[in-house]
Amino acid sequence: MAQTKVTVPFVMSSKGKKKIVSLTAYDYPSAFLADGAGVDIVLVGDSLSNVILGYKSTIPVTMEEMLHHTKAVRRGVERALLVADMPFLSFHISLEETIRNAGRFFKEGGAEAIKVEGGKKRIEIIKALVDREMPVMGHLGLLPQSIHKLGGYKVLKEDEINEEAFLEEALSLEEAGIFALVLECVPQKISKKITDALKIPTIGIGSGPFCDGQILVFHDLLGFFPKAKKYKFVREYAKVGKIILKALKKYKKDVEEGSFPSQEEAF
């Protein structure tokens, strides 16, 4: 199913035909590399709050910060579908403000779709956005924007989830018009049932192998932070943090010892 440009219809038609490869990106270099690797979806996640801005949760990141980084990612992406996260309080106050904020991601940020966290309570919002020609990706399971209500980043066990209610939420989001659904830290037995029941693709993160696609955080996949807690669902394909730290220490040593710059590196 090779295609020059990944679009929303292409993502939807991929269900059952190919696994959808997704990755977060927050700036031009990471977007350029992700796109060059051929990933299908690049998400400017509100995880920007944690990974780039250093906050403890996704709650503090603002619309302006998300837009700033979406613009940068846009410049690095050519093939992949660019999706932007609606941050906390950008879609919670009024429908009018939600539509305006979402529209800014398209008009100013260059996004081709947006992602909204939550289930049935987001139905009205999703319908309004889809009616205005704004493609929406849904998000169920662990909801980082709800950590204060949940009491932290809690992964529910299979017997703690009402499967029937969870499926109903997913089907409601599909009916409202989402083109894909992120399932975060959902037990694989349940994520398989959701995937099998939906006509749209599911994108898993910590939700097992049965989803229609997978997404990981750019910096987690590459092992950027050597001392950071590694989540069970993260596979580190490299440990670039250690490589970068080693290089920086060598640079420091060379400067202090006077071996950098050399005569060959001077004008």
PDB file of C-alpha atoms in Angstrom, residues 3-243:
ATOM      1  CA  GLN A   3       1.594   6.034  -1.087  1.00  0.00           C
ATOM      2  CA  THR A   4       3.439   9.300  -1.566  1.00  0.00           C
ATOM      3  CA  LYS A   5       1.360  11.275   0.959  1.00  0.00           C
ATOM      4  CA  VAL A   6      -0.421   9.744   3.930  1.00  0.00           C
ATOM      5  CA  THR A   7      -3.951  11.094   4.298  1.00  0.00           C
ATOM      6  CA  VAL A   8      -6.873  10.468   6.640  1.00  0.00           C
ATOM      7  CA  PRO A   9      -8.604   8.212   4.043  1.00  0.00           C
ATOM      8  CA  PHE A  10      -5.352   6.269   3.631  1.00  0.00           C
ATOM      9  CA  VAL A  11      -5.105   5.695   7.393  1.00  0.00           C
ATOM     10  CA  MET A  12      -8.717   4.521   7.534  1.00  0.00           C
ATOM     11  CA  SER A  13      -8.261   2.187   4.568  1.00  0.00           C
ATOM     12  CA  SER A  14      -5.141   0.658   6.152  1.00  0.00           C
ATOM     13  CA  LYS A  15      -7.197  -1.293   8.714  1.00  0.00           C
ATOM     14  CA  GLY A  16      -6.671  -4.986   8.129  1.00  0.00           C
ATOM     15  CA  LYS A  17      -4.197  -4.320   5.328  1.00  0.00           C
ATOM     16  CA  LYS A  18      -1.101  -2.840   6.954  1.00  0.00           C
ATOM     17  CA  LYS A  19       0.091  -1.872  10.401  1.00  0.00           C
ATOM     18  CA  ILE A  20       0.018   1.883  10.913  1.00  0.00           C
ATOM     19  CA  VAL A  21       3.340   3.238  12.177  1.00  0.00           C
ATOM     20  CA  SER A  22       3.061   6.342  14.359  1.00  0.00           C
ATOM     21  CA  LEU A  23       5.568   8.410  16.293  1.00  0.00           C
ATOM     22  CA  THR A  24       5.565  11.646  18.246  1.00  0.00           C
ATOM     23  CA  ALA A  25       7.710  14.602  17.186  1.00  0.00           C
ATOM     24  CA  TYR A  26       8.066  18.033  18.730  1.00  0.00           C
ATOM     25  CA  ASP A  27      10.526  19.953  16.542  1.00  0.00           C
ATOM     26  CA  TYR A  28      11.939  20.186  13.035  1.00  0.00           C
ATOM     27  CA  PRO A  29      14.849  17.701  13.449  1.00  0.00           C
ATOM     28  CA  SER A  30      12.739  14.928  15.020  1.00  0.00           C
ATOM     29  CA  ALA A  31       9.967  15.489  12.463  1.00  0.00           C
ATOM     30  CA  PHE A  32      12.460  15.397   9.597  1.00  0.00           C
ATOM     31  CA  LEU A  33      13.910  12.105  10.824  1.00  0.00           C
ATOM     32  CA  ALA A  34      10.526  10.492  11.579  1.00  0.00           C
ATOM     33  CA  ASP A  35       9.225  11.447   8.150  1.00  0.00           C
ATOM     34  CA  GLY A  36      12.408  10.252   6.520  1.00  0.00           C
ATOM     35  CA  ALA A  37      12.020   6.880   8.235  1.00  0.00           C
ATOM     36  CA  GLY A  38       8.631   6.520   6.548  1.00  0.00           C
ATOM     37  CA  VAL A  39       6.311   6.574   9.550  1.00  0.00           C
ATOM     38  CA  ASP A  40       2.651   7.017   8.631  1.00  0.00           C
ATOM     39  CA  ILE A  41       1.523   9.389  11.383  1.00  0.00           C
ATOM     40  CA  VAL A  42       3.518  12.065  13.200  1.00  0.00           C
ATOM     41  CA  LEU A  43       1.787  13.273  16.362  1.00  0.00           C
ATOM     42  CA  VAL A  44       2.690  16.518  18.066  1.00  0.00           C
ATOM     43  CA  GLY A  45       1.636  15.104  21.404  1.00  0.00           C
ATOM     44  CA  ASP A  46       0.837  17.092  24.502  1.00  0.00           C
ATOM     45  CA  SER A  47       3.594  14.901  25.928  1.00  0.00           C
ATOM     46  CA  LEU A  48       5.595  17.900  24.700  1.00  0.00           C
ATOM     47  CA  SER A  49       4.845  19.162  28.207  1.00  0.00           C
ATOM     48  CA  ASN A  50       6.892  16.375  29.813  1.00  0.00           C
ATOM     49  CA  VAL A  51       9.454  15.484  27.195  1.00  0.00           C
ATOM     50  CA  ILE A  52      10.505  18.904  25.911  1.00  0.00           C
ATOM     51  CA  LEU A  53       9.340  21.461  28.472  1.00  0.00           C
ATOM     52  CA  GLY A  54      10.198  19.400  31.555  1.00  0.00           C
ATOM     53  CA  TYR A  55       6.842  19.510  33.346  1.00  0.00           C
ATOM     54  CA  LYS A  56       5.666  16.590  35.482  1.00  0.00           C
ATOM     55  CA  SER A  57       2.438  16.107  33.511  1.00  0.00           C
ATOM     56  CA  THR A  58       0.723  17.154  30.291  1.00  0.00           C
ATOM     57  CA  ILE A  59      -1.519  19.630  32.130  1.00  0.00           C
ATOM     58  CA  PRO A  60       0.687  22.792  31.953  1.00  0.00           C
ATOM     59  CA  VAL A  61       1.347  22.872  28.190  1.00  0.00           C
ATOM     60  CA  THR A  62      -0.547  25.708  26.485  1.00  0.00           C
ATOM     61  CA  MET A  63      -2.203  26.206  23.117  1.00  0.00           C
ATOM     62  CA  GLU A  64       0.502  28.689  22.124  1.00  0.00           C
ATOM     63  CA  GLU A  65       3.249  26.213  23.004  1.00  0.00           C
ATOM     64  CA  MET A  66       1.511  23.417  21.105  1.00  0.00           C
ATOM     65  CA  LEU A  67       1.048  25.672  18.081  1.00  0.00           C
ATOM     66  CA  HIS A  68       4.673  26.803  18.191  1.00  0.00           C
ATOM     67  CA  HIS A  69       5.918  23.217  18.074  1.00  0.00           C
ATOM     68  CA  THR A  70       3.318  22.070  15.538  1.00  0.00           C
ATOM     69  CA  LYS A  71       4.586  24.755  13.150  1.00  0.00           C
ATOM     70  CA  ALA A  72       8.141  23.484  13.580  1.00  0.00           C
ATOM     71  CA  VAL A  73       7.101  19.867  12.999  1.00  0.00           C
ATOM     72  CA  ARG A  74       5.120  20.909   9.921  1.00  0.00           C
ATOM     73  CA  ARG A  75       8.333  22.164   8.328  1.00  0.00           C
ATOM     74  CA  GLY A  76       9.942  18.751   8.753  1.00  0.00           C
ATOM     75  CA  VAL A  77       7.069  16.574   7.567  1.00  0.00           C
ATOM     76  CA  GLU A  78       6.236  15.897   3.939  1.00  0.00           C
ATOM     77  CA  ARG A  79       4.865  12.356   3.663  1.00  0.00           C
ATOM     78  CA  ALA A  80       3.363  11.523   7.069  1.00  0.00           C
ATOM     79  CA  LEU A  81      -0.052  12.612   8.303  1.00  0.00           C
ATOM     80  CA  LEU A  82       0.483  15.409  10.822  1.00  0.00           C
ATOM     81  CA  VAL A  83      -1.765  15.190  13.894  1.00  0.00           C
ATOM     82  CA  ALA A  84      -1.761  17.696  16.769  1.00  0.00           C
ATOM     83  CA  ASP A  85      -2.973  17.105  20.332  1.00  0.00           C
ATOM     84  CA  MET A  86      -5.621  19.398  21.781  1.00  0.00           C
ATOM     85  CA  PRO A  87      -4.051  20.374  25.135  1.00  0.00           C
ATOM     86  CA  PHE A  88      -5.788  20.591  28.497  1.00  0.00           C
ATOM     87  CA  LEU A  89      -8.399  23.395  28.683  1.00  0.00           C
ATOM     88  CA  SER A  90      -8.323  23.973  24.914  1.00  0.00           C
ATOM     89  CA  PHE A  91     -11.544  21.987  24.482  1.00  0.00           C
ATOM     90  CA  HIS A  92     -13.119  22.028  27.946  1.00  0.00           C
ATOM     91  CA  ILE A  93     -14.653  25.488  28.269  1.00  0.00           C
ATOM     92  CA  SER A  94     -17.076  26.114  25.403  1.00  0.00           C
ATOM     93  CA  LEU A  95     -17.871  24.636  22.012  1.00  0.00           C
ATOM     94  CA  GLU A  96     -17.090  27.939  20.339  1.00  0.00           C
ATOM     95  CA  GLU A  97     -13.654  28.140  21.929  1.00  0.00           C
ATOM     96  CA  THR A  98     -12.985  24.477  21.129  1.00  0.00           C
ATOM     97  CA  ILE A  99     -13.735  25.045  17.443  1.00  0.00           C
ATOM     98  CA  ARG A 100     -11.558  28.152  17.383  1.00  0.00           C
ATOM     99  CA  ASN A 101      -8.621  26.385  19.071  1.00  0.00           C
ATOM    100  CA  ALA A 102      -8.899  23.351  16.830  1.00  0.00           C
ATOM    101  CA  GLY A 103      -9.067  25.555  13.764  1.00  0.00           C
ATOM    102  CA  ARG A 104      -5.832  27.262  14.739  1.00  0.00           C
ATOM    103  CA  PHE A 105      -3.991  23.948  14.519  1.00  0.00           C
ATOM    104  CA  PHE A 106      -5.062  23.691  10.880  1.00  0.00           C
ATOM    105  CA  LYS A 107      -4.785  27.354   9.828  1.00  0.00           C
ATOM    106  CA  GLU A 108      -1.651  28.312  11.769  1.00  0.00           C
ATOM    107  CA  GLY A 109       0.028  25.034  12.670  1.00  0.00           C
ATOM    108  CA  GLY A 110      -0.440  23.175   9.403  1.00  0.00           C
ATOM    109  CA  ALA A 111      -1.912  20.113  11.103  1.00  0.00           C
ATOM    110  CA  GLU A 112      -3.993  17.707   9.033  1.00  0.00           C
ATOM    111  CA  ALA A 113      -5.894  16.250  11.996  1.00  0.00           C
ATOM    112  CA  ILE A 114      -6.248  16.752  15.728  1.00  0.00           C
ATOM    113  CA  LYS A 115      -6.494  14.380  18.688  1.00  0.00           C
ATOM    114  CA  VAL A 116      -8.985  14.735  21.535  1.00  0.00           C
ATOM    115  CA  GLU A 117      -8.815  12.745  24.773  1.00  0.00           C
ATOM    116  CA  GLY A 118     -11.891  11.177  26.325  1.00  0.00           C
ATOM    117  CA  GLY A 119     -15.026   9.145  25.682  1.00  0.00           C
ATOM    118  CA  LYS A 120     -18.736   9.894  25.520  1.00  0.00           C
ATOM    119  CA  LYS A 121     -18.415  13.341  27.096  1.00  0.00           C
ATOM    120  CA  ARG A 122     -16.451  14.414  23.992  1.00  0.00           C
ATOM    121  CA  ILE A 123     -19.133  13.353  21.488  1.00  0.00           C
ATOM    122  CA  GLU A 124     -20.608  16.826  20.971  1.00  0.00           C
ATOM    123  CA  ILE A 125     -17.143  18.294  20.498  1.00  0.00           C
ATOM    124  CA  ILE A 126     -16.072  15.641  18.004  1.00  0.00           C
ATOM    125  CA  LYS A 127     -19.238  15.972  15.944  1.00  0.00           C
ATOM    126  CA  ALA A 128     -18.858  19.756  15.814  1.00  0.00           C
ATOM    127  CA  LEU A 129     -15.251  19.510  14.653  1.00  0.00           C
ATOM    128  CA  VAL A 130     -15.939  16.810  12.067  1.00  0.00           C
ATOM    129  CA  ASP A 131     -18.901  18.833  10.765  1.00  0.00           C
ATOM    130  CA  ARG A 132     -16.423  21.655  10.163  1.00  0.00           C
ATOM    131  CA  GLU A 133     -14.151  19.398   8.105  1.00  0.00           C
ATOM    132  CA  MET A 134     -11.583  18.885  10.854  1.00  0.00           C
ATOM    133  CA  PRO A 135     -10.512  15.221  11.103  1.00  0.00           C
ATOM    134  CA  VAL A 136     -10.390  13.965  14.705  1.00  0.00           C
ATOM    135  CA  MET A 137      -8.428  11.117  16.278  1.00  0.00           C
ATOM    136  CA  GLY A 138      -9.879   9.766  19.520  1.00  0.00           C
ATOM    137  CA  HIS A 139      -8.068   8.611  22.661  1.00  0.00           C
ATOM    138  CA  LEU A 140      -9.273   6.120  25.288  1.00  0.00           C
ATOM    139  CA  GLY A 141      -7.670   4.159  28.113  1.00  0.00           C
ATOM    140  CA  LEU A 142      -5.112   5.944  30.236  1.00  0.00           C
ATOM    141  CA  LEU A 143      -5.927   9.649  29.835  1.00  0.00           C
ATOM    142  CA  PRO A 144      -2.945  11.801  30.895  1.00  0.00           C
ATOM    143  CA  GLN A 145      -5.078  14.956  31.028  1.00  0.00           C
ATOM    144  CA  SER A 146      -7.225  13.300  33.714  1.00  0.00           C
ATOM    145  CA  ILE A 147      -4.429  12.356  36.118  1.00  0.00           C
ATOM    146  CA  HIS A 148      -5.701  14.547  38.959  1.00  0.00           C
ATOM    147  CA  LYS A 149      -9.119  12.929  38.767  1.00  0.00           C
ATOM    148  CA  LEU A 150      -7.601   9.457  38.480  1.00  0.00           C
ATOM    149  CA  GLY A 151      -4.976  10.060  41.168  1.00  0.00           C
ATOM    150  CA  GLY A 152      -2.001   9.581  38.895  1.00  0.00           C
ATOM    151  CA  TYR A 153      -0.917   7.569  35.875  1.00  0.00           C
ATOM    152  CA  LYS A 154      -2.817   4.421  36.758  1.00  0.00           C
ATOM    153  CA  VAL A 155      -2.919   1.444  34.416  1.00  0.00           C
ATOM    154  CA  LEU A 156      -6.146  -0.448  34.982  1.00  0.00           C
ATOM    155  CA  LYS A 157      -6.071  -4.223  35.083  1.00  0.00           C
ATOM    156  CA  GLU A 158      -8.427  -6.284  32.962  1.00  0.00           C
ATOM    157  CA  ASP A 159     -10.772  -7.060  35.854  1.00  0.00           C
ATOM    158  CA  GLU A 160     -10.978  -3.350  36.739  1.00  0.00           C
ATOM    159  CA  ILE A 161     -12.447  -2.386  33.369  1.00  0.00           C
ATOM    160  CA  ASN A 162     -16.106  -2.690  32.432  1.00  0.00           C
ATOM    161  CA  GLU A 163     -15.574  -4.176  28.961  1.00  0.00           C
ATOM    162  CA  GLU A 164     -19.107  -3.507  27.789  1.00  0.00           C
ATOM    163  CA  ALA A 165     -18.984   0.157  28.817  1.00  0.00           C
ATOM    164  CA  PHE A 166     -15.502   0.591  27.344  1.00  0.00           C
ATOM    165  CA  LEU A 167     -16.625  -0.886  24.013  1.00  0.00           C
ATOM    166  CA  GLU A 168     -19.681   1.346  24.045  1.00  0.00           C
ATOM    167  CA  GLU A 169     -17.444   4.393  24.500  1.00  0.00           C
ATOM    168  CA  ALA A 170     -15.267   3.347  21.567  1.00  0.00           C
ATOM    169  CA  LEU A 171     -18.266   2.716  19.320  1.00  0.00           C
ATOM    170  CA  SER A 172     -19.756   6.080  20.314  1.00  0.00           C
ATOM    171  CA  LEU A 173     -16.545   7.854  19.300  1.00  0.00           C
ATOM    172  CA  GLU A 174     -16.534   6.007  15.993  1.00  0.00           C
ATOM    173  CA  GLU A 175     -20.141   6.986  15.374  1.00  0.00           C
ATOM    174  CA  ALA A 176     -19.296  10.605  16.197  1.00  0.00           C
ATOM    175  CA  GLY A 177     -16.835  10.568  13.314  1.00  0.00           C
ATOM    176  CA  ILE A 178     -13.283   9.922  14.536  1.00  0.00           C
ATOM    177  CA  PHE A 179     -11.011   8.407  11.881  1.00  0.00           C
ATOM    178  CA  ALA A 180      -8.762   6.478  14.301  1.00  0.00           C
ATOM    179  CA  LEU A 181      -8.599   5.686  18.005  1.00  0.00           C
ATOM    180  CA  VAL A 182      -5.555   5.707  20.273  1.00  0.00           C
ATOM    181  CA  LEU A 183      -5.739   3.058  23.007  1.00  0.00           C
ATOM    182  CA  GLU A 184      -3.298   3.825  25.811  1.00  0.00           C
ATOM    183  CA  CYS A 185      -2.323   1.153  28.356  1.00  0.00           C
ATOM    184  CA  VAL A 186      -5.415  -0.950  27.695  1.00  0.00           C
ATOM    185  CA  PRO A 187      -5.091  -4.688  28.516  1.00  0.00           C
ATOM    186  CA  GLN A 188      -4.438  -6.511  25.256  1.00  0.00           C
ATOM    187  CA  LYS A 189      -7.485  -8.760  25.521  1.00  0.00           C
ATOM    188  CA  ILE A 190      -9.737  -5.701  25.655  1.00  0.00           C
ATOM    189  CA  SER A 191      -7.795  -3.755  23.016  1.00  0.00           C
ATOM    190  CA  LYS A 192      -8.251  -6.735  20.674  1.00  0.00           C
ATOM    191  CA  LYS A 193     -12.016  -6.709  21.243  1.00  0.00           C
ATOM    192  CA  ILE A 194     -12.126  -2.985  20.539  1.00  0.00           C
ATOM    193  CA  THR A 195      -9.984  -3.367  17.426  1.00  0.00           C
ATOM    194  CA  ASP A 196     -12.141  -6.190  16.110  1.00  0.00           C
ATOM    195  CA  ALA A 197     -15.364  -4.290  16.787  1.00  0.00           C
ATOM    196  CA  LEU A 198     -14.397  -0.984  15.157  1.00  0.00           C
ATOM    197  CA  LYS A 199     -14.371  -0.231  11.447  1.00  0.00           C
ATOM    198  CA  ILE A 200     -11.730   2.448  12.038  1.00  0.00           C
ATOM    199  CA  PRO A 201      -8.115   1.633  12.981  1.00  0.00           C
ATOM    200  CA  THR A 202      -6.834   1.545  16.543  1.00  0.00           C
ATOM    201  CA  ILE A 203      -3.381   2.874  17.411  1.00  0.00           C
ATOM    202  CA  GLY A 204      -1.904   1.272  20.498  1.00  0.00           C
ATOM    203  CA  ILE A 205       0.557   2.493  23.085  1.00  0.00           C
ATOM    204  CA  GLY A 206       1.065  -0.052  25.832  1.00  0.00           C
ATOM    205  CA  SER A 207      -2.022  -1.904  24.579  1.00  0.00           C
ATOM    206  CA  GLY A 208      -0.509  -5.026  23.069  1.00  0.00           C
ATOM    207  CA  PRO A 209       0.072  -6.329  19.541  1.00  0.00           C
ATOM    208  CA  PHE A 210      -3.509  -6.616  18.312  1.00  0.00           C
ATOM    209  CA  CYS A 211      -4.108  -2.932  17.529  1.00  0.00           C
ATOM    210  CA  ASP A 212      -4.063  -1.782  13.910  1.00  0.00           C
ATOM    211  CA  GLY A 213      -0.975   0.327  14.581  1.00  0.00           C
ATOM    212  CA  GLN A 214       1.437   1.483  17.244  1.00  0.00           C
ATOM    213  CA  ILE A 215       2.777   4.785  18.528  1.00  0.00           C
ATOM    214  CA  LEU A 216       5.725   5.605  20.784  1.00  0.00           C
ATOM    215  CA  VAL A 217       7.282   8.800  22.068  1.00  0.00           C
ATOM    216  CA  PHE A 218      10.296   9.775  19.945  1.00  0.00           C
ATOM    217  CA  HIS A 219      12.619  10.244  22.918  1.00  0.00           C
ATOM    218  CA  ASP A 220      11.529   7.017  24.632  1.00  0.00           C
ATOM    219  CA  LEU A 221      12.170   4.937  21.519  1.00  0.00           C
ATOM    220  CA  LEU A 222      15.652   6.426  21.142  1.00  0.00           C
ATOM    221  CA  GLY A 223      16.630   6.275  24.816  1.00  0.00           C
ATOM    222  CA  PHE A 224      17.259  10.002  25.199  1.00  0.00           C
ATOM    223  CA  PHE A 225      17.112  10.113  28.988  1.00  0.00           C
ATOM    224  CA  PRO A 226      19.460   7.463  30.474  1.00  0.00           C
ATOM    225  CA  LYS A 227      18.211   7.826  34.058  1.00  0.00           C
ATOM    226  CA  ALA A 228      14.507   8.171  33.284  1.00  0.00           C
ATOM    227  CA  LYS A 229      12.027   5.478  34.252  1.00  0.00           C
ATOM    228  CA  LYS A 230      11.476   3.086  31.365  1.00  0.00           C
ATOM    229  CA  TYR A 231       7.848   2.097  30.864  1.00  0.00           C
ATOM    230  CA  LYS A 232       7.059  -1.569  30.292  1.00  0.00           C
ATOM    231  CA  PHE A 233       5.632  -0.924  26.833  1.00  0.00           C
ATOM    232  CA  VAL A 234       8.648   1.031  25.560  1.00  0.00           C
ATOM    233  CA  ARG A 235      11.232  -0.726  23.429  1.00  0.00           C
ATOM    234  CA  GLU A 236      14.470   1.269  23.214  1.00  0.00           C
ATOM    235  CA  TYR A 237      15.865   0.931  19.711  1.00  0.00           C
ATOM    236  CA  ALA A 238      18.905   3.003  20.658  1.00  0.00           C
ATOM    237  CA  LYS A 239      20.486   4.668  23.659  1.00  0.00           C
ATOM    238  CA  VAL A 240      21.352   8.014  22.126  1.00  0.00           C
ATOM    239  CA  GLY A 241      21.265   9.806  25.474  1.00  0.00           C
ATOM    240  CA  LYS A 242      24.419   7.985  26.575  1.00  0.00           C
ATOM    241  CA  ILE A 243      26.098   8.673  23.231  1.00  0.00           C
TER     242      ILE A 243
END
